Amino acid sequence: MTGMRVLGPTVDDQTRCIHYRTDLDVIAIRFACCGEYYPCHLCHAETADHPAGQWPLDQRDERAVLCGVCEHELTIAAYLRVEACPACGAAFNPGCRLHVELYFQVA
């Protein structure tokens, strides 16, 4: 990656971090609380100086998910509908669905 700044303990240029680093761990989330991209909730908890905040349901049109392969920014709504990047086809880790409520309010 070249253009987007991703904070936290990343281990490569595709947003993988010390917590999640499989071939499919190629997204970063822009946190609602600070507007900064982090690879995961643990990275934010360990390195930010504030608690994490969720994106409200009424802000699903915000571009808040970054594909670490091609740097395409997805809206929250788009990310929640796909299993791979719509721009480059990189597969996303389906296990991330287990943590959705850490980043986004759920209905």
CSV table of N, CA, C and O in Angstrom, one decimal:
chain,number,residue,atom,x,y,z
A,1,MET,N,0.8,-1.2,0.0
A,1,MET,CA,0.0,0.0,0.0
A,1,MET,C,0.9,1.2,0.0
A,1,MET,O,1.9,1.2,0.6
A,2,THR,N,0.4,2.2,-0.6
A,2,THR,CA,1.2,3.4,-0.7
A,2,THR,C,0.5,4.7,-0.2
A,2,THR,O,1.1,5.5,0.5
A,3,GLY,N,-0.8,4.9,-0.4
A,3,GLY,CA,-1.5,6.1,-0.1
A,3,GLY,C,-2.1,6.3,1.2
A,3,GLY,O,-2.1,7.3,1.8
A,4,MET,N,-2.8,5.2,1.7
A,4,MET,CA,-3.6,5.3,2.9
A,4,MET,C,-2.8,5.0,4.1
A,4,MET,O,-2.0,4.1,4.1
A,5,ARG,N,-3.0,5.8,5.2
A,5,ARG,CA,-2.3,5.6,6.4
A,5,ARG,C,-3.1,4.6,7.3
A,5,ARG,O,-4.3,4.9,7.6
A,6,VAL,N,-2.5,3.5,7.7
A,6,VAL,CA,-3.2,2.6,8.6
A,6,VAL,C,-2.3,2.5,9.8
A,6,VAL,O,-1.1,2.2,9.8
A,7,LEU,N,-2.9,2.8,11.0
A,7,LEU,CA,-2.2,2.9,12.2
A,7,LEU,C,-2.3,1.5,12.9
A,7,LEU,O,-3.1,0.6,12.6
A,8,GLY,N,-1.4,1.3,13.9
A,8,GLY,CA,-1.3,0.1,14.6
A,8,GLY,C,-0.2,-0.8,14.2
A,8,GLY,O,0.5,-0.5,13.2
A,9,PRO,N,0.0,-2.0,14.8
A,9,PRO,CA,1.1,-2.9,14.5
A,9,PRO,C,0.8,-3.7,13.2
A,9,PRO,O,0.6,-4.9,13.3
A,10,THR,N,0.9,-3.1,12.1
A,10,THR,CA,0.8,-3.8,10.8
A,10,THR,C,2.0,-4.6,10.6
A,10,THR,O,3.1,-4.3,11.0
A,11,VAL,N,1.9,-5.7,9.9
A,11,VAL,CA,3.0,-6.6,9.6
A,11,VAL,C,3.3,-6.7,8.1
A,11,VAL,O,4.3,-7.3,7.7
A,12,ASP,N,2.5,-6.1,7.2
A,12,ASP,CA,2.8,-6.0,5.8
A,12,ASP,C,2.1,-4.8,5.2
A,12,ASP,O,1.4,-4.0,5.9
A,13,ASP,N,2.2,-4.6,3.9
A,13,ASP,CA,1.6,-3.5,3.2
A,13,ASP,C,0.2,-3.7,2.7
A,13,ASP,O,-0.4,-2.9,2.0
A,14,GLN,N,-0.5,-4.8,3.2
A,14,GLN,CA,-1.8,-5.1,2.9
A,14,GLN,C,-2.7,-5.1,4.1
A,14,GLN,O,-3.8,-5.7,4.1
A,15,THR,N,-2.4,-4.3,5.1
A,15,THR,CA,-3.1,-4.1,6.4
A,15,THR,C,-3.2,-5.2,7.3
A,15,THR,O,-3.9,-5.1,8.3
A,16,ARG,N,-2.4,-6.3,7.1
A,16,ARG,CA,-2.4,-7.4,8.1
A,16,ARG,C,-1.7,-6.9,9.3
A,16,ARG,O,-0.8,-6.0,9.3
A,17,CYS,N,-2.1,-7.4,10.5
A,17,CYS,CA,-1.5,-6.9,11.7
A,17,CYS,C,-1.1,-8.1,12.6
A,17,CYS,O,-1.2,-9.3,12.2
A,18,ILE,N,-0.5,-7.8,13.7
A,18,ILE,CA,0.0,-8.9,14.6
A,18,ILE,C,-1.1,-9.8,15.1
A,18,ILE,O,-0.9,-10.9,15.5
A,19,HIS,N,-2.3,-9.3,15.1
A,19,HIS,CA,-3.5,-10.1,15.6
A,19,HIS,C,-4.1,-10.9,14.6
A,19,HIS,O,-4.6,-12.0,14.9
A,20,TYR,N,-4.3,-10.4,13.4
A,20,TYR,CA,-4.9,-11.1,12.3
A,20,TYR,C,-4.1,-10.9,11.0
A,20,TYR,O,-3.9,-9.9,10.5
A,21,ARG,N,-3.5,-12.1,10.6
A,21,ARG,CA,-2.5,-12.0,9.5
A,21,ARG,C,-2.6,-13.2,8.5
A,21,ARG,O,-1.6,-13.6,7.9
A,22,THR,N,-3.8,-13.7,8.3
A,22,THR,CA,-4.0,-14.7,7.3
A,22,THR,C,-4.0,-14.1,5.9
A,22,THR,O,-4.1,-12.9,5.8
A,23,ASP,N,-4.1,-14.9,4.9
A,23,ASP,CA,-4.1,-14.4,3.5
A,23,ASP,C,-5.4,-13.6,3.3
A,23,ASP,O,-5.4,-12.7,2.5
A,24,LEU,N,-6.4,-13.8,4.1
A,24,LEU,CA,-7.7,-13.1,3.9
A,24,LEU,C,-7.9,-11.9,4.7
A,24,LEU,O,-8.8,-11.1,4.6
A,25,ASP,N,-6.9,-11.6,5.6
A,25,ASP,CA,-7.0,-10.4,6.5
A,25,ASP,C,-6.4,-9.2,5.8
A,25,ASP,O,-5.3,-8.7,6.1
A,26,VAL,N,-7.2,-8.7,4.9
A,26,VAL,CA,-6.7,-7.5,4.0
A,26,VAL,C,-7.7,-6.3,4.1
A,26,VAL,O,-7.8,-5.6,3.1
A,27,ILE,N,-8.3,-6.1,5.2
A,27,ILE,CA,-9.1,-4.8,5.3
A,27,ILE,C,-8.6,-4.1,6.6
A,27,ILE,O,-8.1,-4.7,7.5
A,28,ALA,N,-8.8,-2.8,6.5
A,28,ALA,CA,-8.7,-1.9,7.7
A,28,ALA,C,-10.0,-1.2,7.8
A,28,ALA,O,-10.7,-0.9,6.9
A,29,ILE,N,-10.3,-0.8,9.1
A,29,ILE,CA,-11.5,-0.1,9.4
A,29,ILE,C,-11.2,1.3,9.8
A,29,ILE,O,-10.3,1.5,10.7
A,30,ARG,N,-11.9,2.2,9.3
A,30,ARG,CA,-11.8,3.6,9.7
A,30,ARG,C,-12.8,3.7,10.9
A,30,ARG,O,-14.0,3.5,10.8
A,31,PHE,N,-12.2,4.0,12.1
A,31,PHE,CA,-13.0,4.0,13.3
A,31,PHE,C,-13.8,5.3,13.4
A,31,PHE,O,-13.3,6.4,13.1
A,32,ALA,N,-15.1,5.2,13.8
A,32,ALA,CA,-16.0,6.3,13.9
A,32,ALA,C,-15.5,7.4,14.9
A,32,ALA,O,-15.7,8.6,14.8
A,33,CYS,N,-14.8,6.9,16.0
A,33,CYS,CA,-14.4,7.8,17.0
A,33,CYS,C,-13.3,8.7,16.6
A,33,CYS,O,-13.2,9.8,17.2
A,34,CYS,N,-12.4,8.3,15.7
A,34,CYS,CA,-11.3,9.2,15.4
A,34,CYS,C,-11.0,9.4,13.9
A,34,CYS,O,-10.2,10.2,13.6
A,35,GLY,N,-11.7,8.7,13.1
A,35,GLY,CA,-11.5,8.8,11.7
A,35,GLY,C,-10.3,8.2,11.1
A,35,GLY,O,-9.9,8.4,10.0
A,36,GLU,N,-9.6,7.4,11.9
A,36,GLU,CA,-8.3,6.8,11.5
A,36,GLU,C,-8.5,5.3,11.2
A,36,GLU,O,-9.4,4.6,11.8
A,37,TYR,N,-7.8,4.8,10.2
A,37,TYR,CA,-7.8,3.4,9.9
A,37,TYR,C,-6.9,2.6,10.8
A,37,TYR,O,-5.8,3.0,11.0
A,38,TYR,N,-7.4,1.5,11.2
A,38,TYR,CA,-6.7,0.5,12.0
A,38,TYR,C,-7.0,-0.9,11.4
A,38,TYR,O,-8.2,-1.1,10.9
A,39,PRO,N,-6.1,-1.9,11.4
A,39,PRO,CA,-6.4,-3.2,10.9
A,39,PRO,C,-7.5,-3.9,11.7
A,39,PRO,O,-8.2,-4.7,11.1
A,40,CYS,N,-7.6,-3.7,13.0
A,40,CYS,CA,-8.6,-4.4,13.8
A,40,CYS,C,-8.9,-3.7,15.1
A,40,CYS,O,-8.2,-2.7,15.5
A,41,HIS,N,-9.9,-4.2,15.8
A,41,HIS,CA,-10.3,-3.6,17.1
A,41,HIS,C,-9.2,-3.7,18.1
A,41,HIS,O,-9.0,-2.8,19.0
A,42,LEU,N,-8.4,-4.8,18.1
A,42,LEU,CA,-7.3,-4.9,19.1
A,42,LEU,C,-6.2,-3.9,18.8
A,42,LEU,O,-5.6,-3.3,19.8
A,43,CYS,N,-5.9,-3.6,17.6
A,43,CYS,CA,-4.9,-2.6,17.2
A,43,CYS,C,-5.3,-1.2,17.8
A,43,CYS,O,-4.5,-0.5,18.3
A,44,HIS,N,-6.6,-0.9,17.6
A,44,HIS,CA,-7.1,0.4,18.1
A,44,HIS,C,-7.0,0.4,19.6
A,44,HIS,O,-6.5,1.4,20.2
A,45,ALA,N,-7.4,-0.7,20.3
A,45,ALA,CA,-7.4,-0.7,21.7
A,45,ALA,C,-6.0,-0.6,22.3
A,45,ALA,O,-5.8,0.1,23.3
A,46,GLU,N,-5.0,-1.1,21.6
A,46,GLU,CA,-3.6,-1.1,22.1
A,46,GLU,C,-2.9,0.2,21.8
A,46,GLU,O,-1.9,0.5,22.5
A,47,THR,N,-3.3,0.9,20.7
A,47,THR,CA,-2.5,2.1,20.3
A,47,THR,C,-3.2,3.4,20.3
A,47,THR,O,-2.5,4.4,20.3
A,48,ALA,N,-4.5,3.4,20.3
A,48,ALA,CA,-5.2,4.7,20.4
A,48,ALA,C,-5.3,5.2,21.8
A,48,ALA,O,-5.3,4.4,22.7
A,49,ASP,N,-5.5,6.5,22.0
A,49,ASP,CA,-5.6,7.0,23.3
A,49,ASP,C,-7.0,7.3,23.8
A,49,ASP,O,-7.3,8.1,24.6
A,50,HIS,N,-7.9,6.5,23.2
A,50,HIS,CA,-9.4,6.7,23.5
A,50,HIS,C,-10.1,5.4,23.2
A,50,HIS,O,-9.6,4.6,22.5
A,51,PRO,N,-11.3,5.2,23.8
A,51,PRO,CA,-12.1,4.0,23.5
A,51,PRO,C,-12.6,4.1,22.1
A,51,PRO,O,-12.9,5.1,21.5
A,52,ALA,N,-12.9,2.9,21.5
A,52,ALA,CA,-13.4,2.8,20.2
A,52,ALA,C,-14.9,3.2,20.2
A,52,ALA,O,-15.6,3.0,21.2
A,53,GLY,N,-15.4,3.7,19.1
A,53,GLY,CA,-16.8,4.0,18.9
A,53,GLY,C,-17.3,3.3,17.7
A,53,GLY,O,-16.6,3.1,16.7
A,54,GLN,N,-18.6,3.0,17.7
A,54,GLN,CA,-19.2,2.3,16.6
A,54,GLN,C,-19.8,3.3,15.6
A,54,GLN,O,-20.2,4.4,16.0
A,55,TRP,N,-19.8,2.9,14.3
A,55,TRP,CA,-20.5,3.7,13.3
A,55,TRP,C,-22.0,3.5,13.5
A,55,TRP,O,-22.5,2.4,13.6
A,56,PRO,N,-22.8,4.6,13.6
A,56,PRO,CA,-24.2,4.5,13.8
A,56,PRO,C,-24.9,3.9,12.5
A,56,PRO,O,-24.4,4.0,11.4
A,57,LEU,N,-26.0,3.3,12.7
A,57,LEU,CA,-26.8,2.7,11.6
A,57,LEU,C,-27.1,3.7,10.5
A,57,LEU,O,-27.1,3.3,9.3
A,58,ASP,N,-27.3,4.9,10.9
A,58,ASP,CA,-27.7,5.9,9.8
A,58,ASP,C,-26.5,6.5,9.1
A,58,ASP,O,-26.6,7.4,8.2
A,59,GLN,N,-25.3,5.9,9.3
A,59,GLN,CA,-24.1,6.3,8.6
A,59,GLN,C,-23.5,5.2,7.7
A,59,GLN,O,-22.3,5.2,7.5
A,60,ARG,N,-24.3,4.3,7.3
A,60,ARG,CA,-23.8,3.1,6.5
A,60,ARG,C,-23.3,3.6,5.1
A,60,ARG,O,-22.7,2.8,4.5
A,61,ASP,N,-23.5,4.8,4.7
A,61,ASP,CA,-23.0,5.3,3.4
A,61,ASP,C,-21.6,5.9,3.6
A,61,ASP,O,-21.0,6.3,2.6
A,62,GLU,N,-21.0,5.8,4.8
A,62,GLU,CA,-19.7,6.3,5.0
A,62,GLU,C,-18.7,5.4,4.4
A,62,GLU,O,-18.8,4.2,4.6
A,63,ARG,N,-17.6,5.9,3.8
A,63,ARG,CA,-16.5,5.0,3.3
A,63,ARG,C,-15.6,4.8,4.5
A,63,ARG,O,-14.9,5.7,5.0
A,64,ALA,N,-15.7,3.6,5.1
A,64,ALA,CA,-15.0,3.3,6.3
A,64,ALA,C,-14.3,1.9,6.3
A,64,ALA,O,-13.8,1.5,7.3
A,65,VAL,N,-14.2,1.3,5.2
A,65,VAL,CA,-13.5,0.0,5.0
A,65,VAL,C,-12.5,0.1,3.9
A,65,VAL,O,-12.9,0.4,2.8
A,66,LEU,N,-11.3,-0.2,4.2
A,66,LEU,CA,-10.2,-0.1,3.2
A,66,LEU,C,-9.7,-1.5,2.8
A,66,LEU,O,-9.4,-2.3,3.6
A,67,CYS,N,-9.7,-1.7,1.5
A,67,CYS,CA,-9.1,-3.0,1.0
A,67,CYS,C,-7.6,-2.8,1.0
A,67,CYS,O,-7.1,-1.9,0.3
A,68,GLY,N,-6.9,-3.6,1.7
A,68,GLY,CA,-5.5,-3.5,1.8
A,68,GLY,C,-4.7,-3.9,0.5
A,68,GLY,O,-3.6,-3.7,0.4
A,69,VAL,N,-5.4,-4.6,-0.4
A,69,VAL,CA,-4.8,-5.1,-1.6
A,69,VAL,C,-4.7,-3.9,-2.7
A,69,VAL,O,-3.7,-3.6,-3.2
A,70,CYS,N,-5.9,-3.2,-2.9
A,70,CYS,CA,-5.9,-2.2,-3.9
A,70,CYS,C,-6.2,-0.8,-3.4
A,70,CYS,O,-6.3,0.1,-4.2
A,71,GLU,N,-6.5,-0.6,-2.1
A,71,GLU,CA,-6.8,0.6,-1.5
A,71,GLU,C,-8.1,1.2,-1.8
A,71,GLU,O,-8.4,2.4,-1.6
A,72,HIS,N,-9.0,0.4,-2.3
A,72,HIS,CA,-10.4,0.8,-2.6
A,72,HIS,C,-11.1,1.0,-1.2
A,72,HIS,O,-11.0,0.2,-0.4
A,73,GLU,N,-11.8,2.1,-1.1
A,73,GLU,CA,-12.6,2.4,0.1
A,73,GLU,C,-14.0,2.0,-0.1
A,73,GLU,O,-14.7,2.5,-1.1
A,74,LEU,N,-14.5,1.1,0.7
A,74,LEU,CA,-15.9,0.7,0.6
A,74,LEU,C,-16.8,1.4,1.6
A,74,LEU,O,-16.3,1.7,2.7
A,75,THR,N,-18.0,1.6,1.3
A,75,THR,CA,-19.0,2.1,2.3
A,75,THR,C,-19.2,1.0,3.2
A,75,THR,O,-19.0,-0.2,2.9
A,76,ILE,N,-19.7,1.3,4.4
A,76,ILE,CA,-20.1,0.3,5.4
A,76,ILE,C,-21.1,-0.7,4.8
A,76,ILE,O,-21.0,-1.9,4.9
A,77,ALA,N,-22.1,-0.1,4.2
A,77,ALA,CA,-23.2,-0.9,3.6
A,77,ALA,C,-22.7,-1.8,2.5
A,77,ALA,O,-23.0,-3.0,2.5
A,78,ALA,N,-21.8,-1.4,1.6
A,78,ALA,CA,-21.2,-2.2,0.6
A,78,ALA,C,-20.4,-3.3,1.2
A,78,ALA,O,-20.5,-4.5,0.8
A,79,TYR,N,-19.5,-3.0,2.2
A,79,TYR,CA,-18.7,-4.0,2.8
A,79,TYR,C,-19.6,-5.1,3.5
A,79,TYR,O,-19.2,-6.3,3.3
A,80,LEU,N,-20.7,-4.8,4.1
A,80,LEU,CA,-21.5,-5.8,4.7
A,80,LEU,C,-22.2,-6.7,3.8
A,80,LEU,O,-22.8,-7.7,4.2
A,81,ARG,N,-22.3,-6.3,2.5
A,81,ARG,CA,-22.9,-7.1,1.5
A,81,ARG,C,-22.0,-8.0,0.7
A,81,ARG,O,-22.5,-8.8,-0.1
A,82,VAL,N,-20.7,-7.8,0.8
A,82,VAL,CA,-19.8,-8.5,-0.1
A,82,VAL,C,-18.9,-9.5,0.7
A,82,VAL,O,-18.7,-9.3,1.9
A,83,GLU,N,-18.3,-10.4,0.0
A,83,GLU,CA,-17.3,-11.3,0.6
A,83,GLU,C,-15.9,-11.1,0.0
A,83,GLU,O,-14.9,-11.7,0.4
A,84,ALA,N,-15.8,-10.1,-1.0
A,84,ALA,CA,-14.6,-9.8,-1.6
A,84,ALA,C,-14.6,-8.4,-2.1
A,84,ALA,O,-15.7,-7.8,-2.2
A,85,CYS,N,-13.5,-7.8,-2.3
A,85,CYS,CA,-13.4,-6.4,-2.8
A,85,CYS,C,-14.1,-6.3,-4.2
A,85,CYS,O,-13.7,-7.0,-5.1
A,86,PRO,N,-15.0,-5.3,-4.3
A,86,PRO,CA,-15.6,-5.2,-5.6
A,86,PRO,C,-14.7,-4.6,-6.7
A,86,PRO,O,-14.9,-4.7,-7.9
A,87,ALA,N,-13.6,-4.0,-6.2
A,87,ALA,CA,-12.7,-3.3,-7.2
A,87,ALA,C,-11.6,-4.3,-7.7
A,87,ALA,O,-11.3,-4.3,-8.9
A,88,CYS,N,-11.0,-5.2,-6.8
A,88,CYS,CA,-9.9,-6.0,-7.2
A,88,CYS,C,-10.2,-7.5,-7.1
A,88,CYS,O,-9.5,-8.3,-7.5
A,89,GLY,N,-11.3,-7.8,-6.4
A,89,GLY,CA,-11.7,-9.3,-6.2
A,89,GLY,C,-11.0,-10.0,-5.0
A,89,GLY,O,-11.2,-11.1,-4.8
A,90,ALA,N,-10.2,-9.2,-4.3
A,90,ALA,CA,-9.5,-9.9,-3.1
A,90,ALA,C,-10.5,-10.4,-2.1
A,90,ALA,O,-11.4,-9.6,-1.7
A,91,ALA,N,-10.4,-11.6,-1.7
A,91,ALA,CA,-11.4,-12.2,-0.8
A,91,ALA,C,-11.1,-11.6,0.6
A,91,ALA,O,-10.0,-11.4,1.0
A,92,PHE,N,-12.2,-11.4,1.3
A,92,PHE,CA,-12.2,-10.9,2.7
A,92,PHE,C,-12.4,-12.1,3.7
A,92,PHE,O,-13.1,-13.0,3.3
A,93,ASN,N,-11.8,-12.0,4.9
A,93,ASN,CA,-12.0,-13.0,5.9
A,93,ASN,C,-13.4,-13.1,6.4
A,93,ASN,O,-13.9,-12.1,7.0
A,94,PRO,N,-14.1,-14.2,6.1
A,94,PRO,CA,-15.5,-14.3,6.6
A,94,PRO,C,-15.6,-14.3,8.1
A,94,PRO,O,-16.6,-13.9,8.7
A,95,GLY,N,-14.5,-14.6,8.8
A,95,GLY,CA,-14.5,-14.5,10.3
A,95,GLY,C,-14.7,-13.1,10.8
A,95,GLY,O,-15.1,-12.9,12.0
A,96,CYS,N,-14.4,-12.1,10.0
A,96,CYS,CA,-14.6,-10.7,10.4
A,96,CYS,C,-16.0,-10.4,10.8
A,96,CYS,O,-16.3,-9.5,11.6
A,97,ARG,N,-16.9,-11.2,10.2
A,97,ARG,CA,-18.4,-11.0,10.5
A,97,ARG,C,-18.7,-11.2,12.0
A,97,ARG,O,-19.6,-10.7,12.5
A,98,LEU,N,-17.8,-12.0,12.7
A,98,LEU,CA,-18.0,-12.2,14.1
A,98,LEU,C,-17.8,-11.0,14.9
A,98,LEU,O,-18.1,-10.9,16.1
A,99,HIS,N,-17.1,-10.0,14.4
A,99,HIS,CA,-16.7,-8.7,15.1
A,99,HIS,C,-17.5,-7.5,14.6
A,99,HIS,O,-17.1,-6.4,15.0
A,100,VAL,N,-18.5,-7.7,13.8
A,100,VAL,CA,-19.2,-6.5,13.1
A,100,VAL,C,-19.6,-5.5,14.2
A,100,VAL,O,-19.5,-4.3,14.0
A,101,GLU,N,-20.2,-6.0,15.3
A,101,GLU,CA,-20.7,-5.1,16.3
A,101,GLU,C,-19.7,-4.3,17.0
A,101,GLU,O,-20.0,-3.3,17.7
A,102,LEU,N,-18.4,-4.6,16.9
A,102,LEU,CA,-17.3,-3.8,17.5
A,102,LEU,C,-17.1,-2.6,16.7
A,102,LEU,O,-16.5,-1.6,17.2
A,103,TYR,N,-17.5,-2.6,15.4
A,103,TYR,CA,-17.2,-1.5,14.5
A,103,TYR,C,-18.5,-0.7,14.1
A,103,TYR,O,-18.4,0.5,14.0
A,104,PHE,N,-19.6,-1.4,13.9
A,104,PHE,CA,-20.8,-0.9,13.4
A,104,PHE,C,-22.0,-1.3,14.3
A,104,PHE,O,-22.1,-2.4,14.7
A,105,GLN,N,-22.9,-0.3,14.5
A,105,GLN,CA,-24.1,-0.6,15.2
A,105,GLN,C,-24.9,-1.6,14.3
A,105,GLN,O,-24.9,-1.5,13.1
A,106,VAL,N,-25.5,-2.6,15.0
A,106,VAL,CA,-26.3,-3.5,14.3
A,106,VAL,C,-27.8,-3.4,14.7
A,106,VAL,O,-28.1,-3.0,15.8
A,107,ALA,N,-28.7,-3.7,13.8
A,107,ALA,CA,-30.1,-3.5,14.0
A,107,ALA,C,-30.6,-4.6,15.0
A,107,ALA,O,-30.1,-5.6,15.1
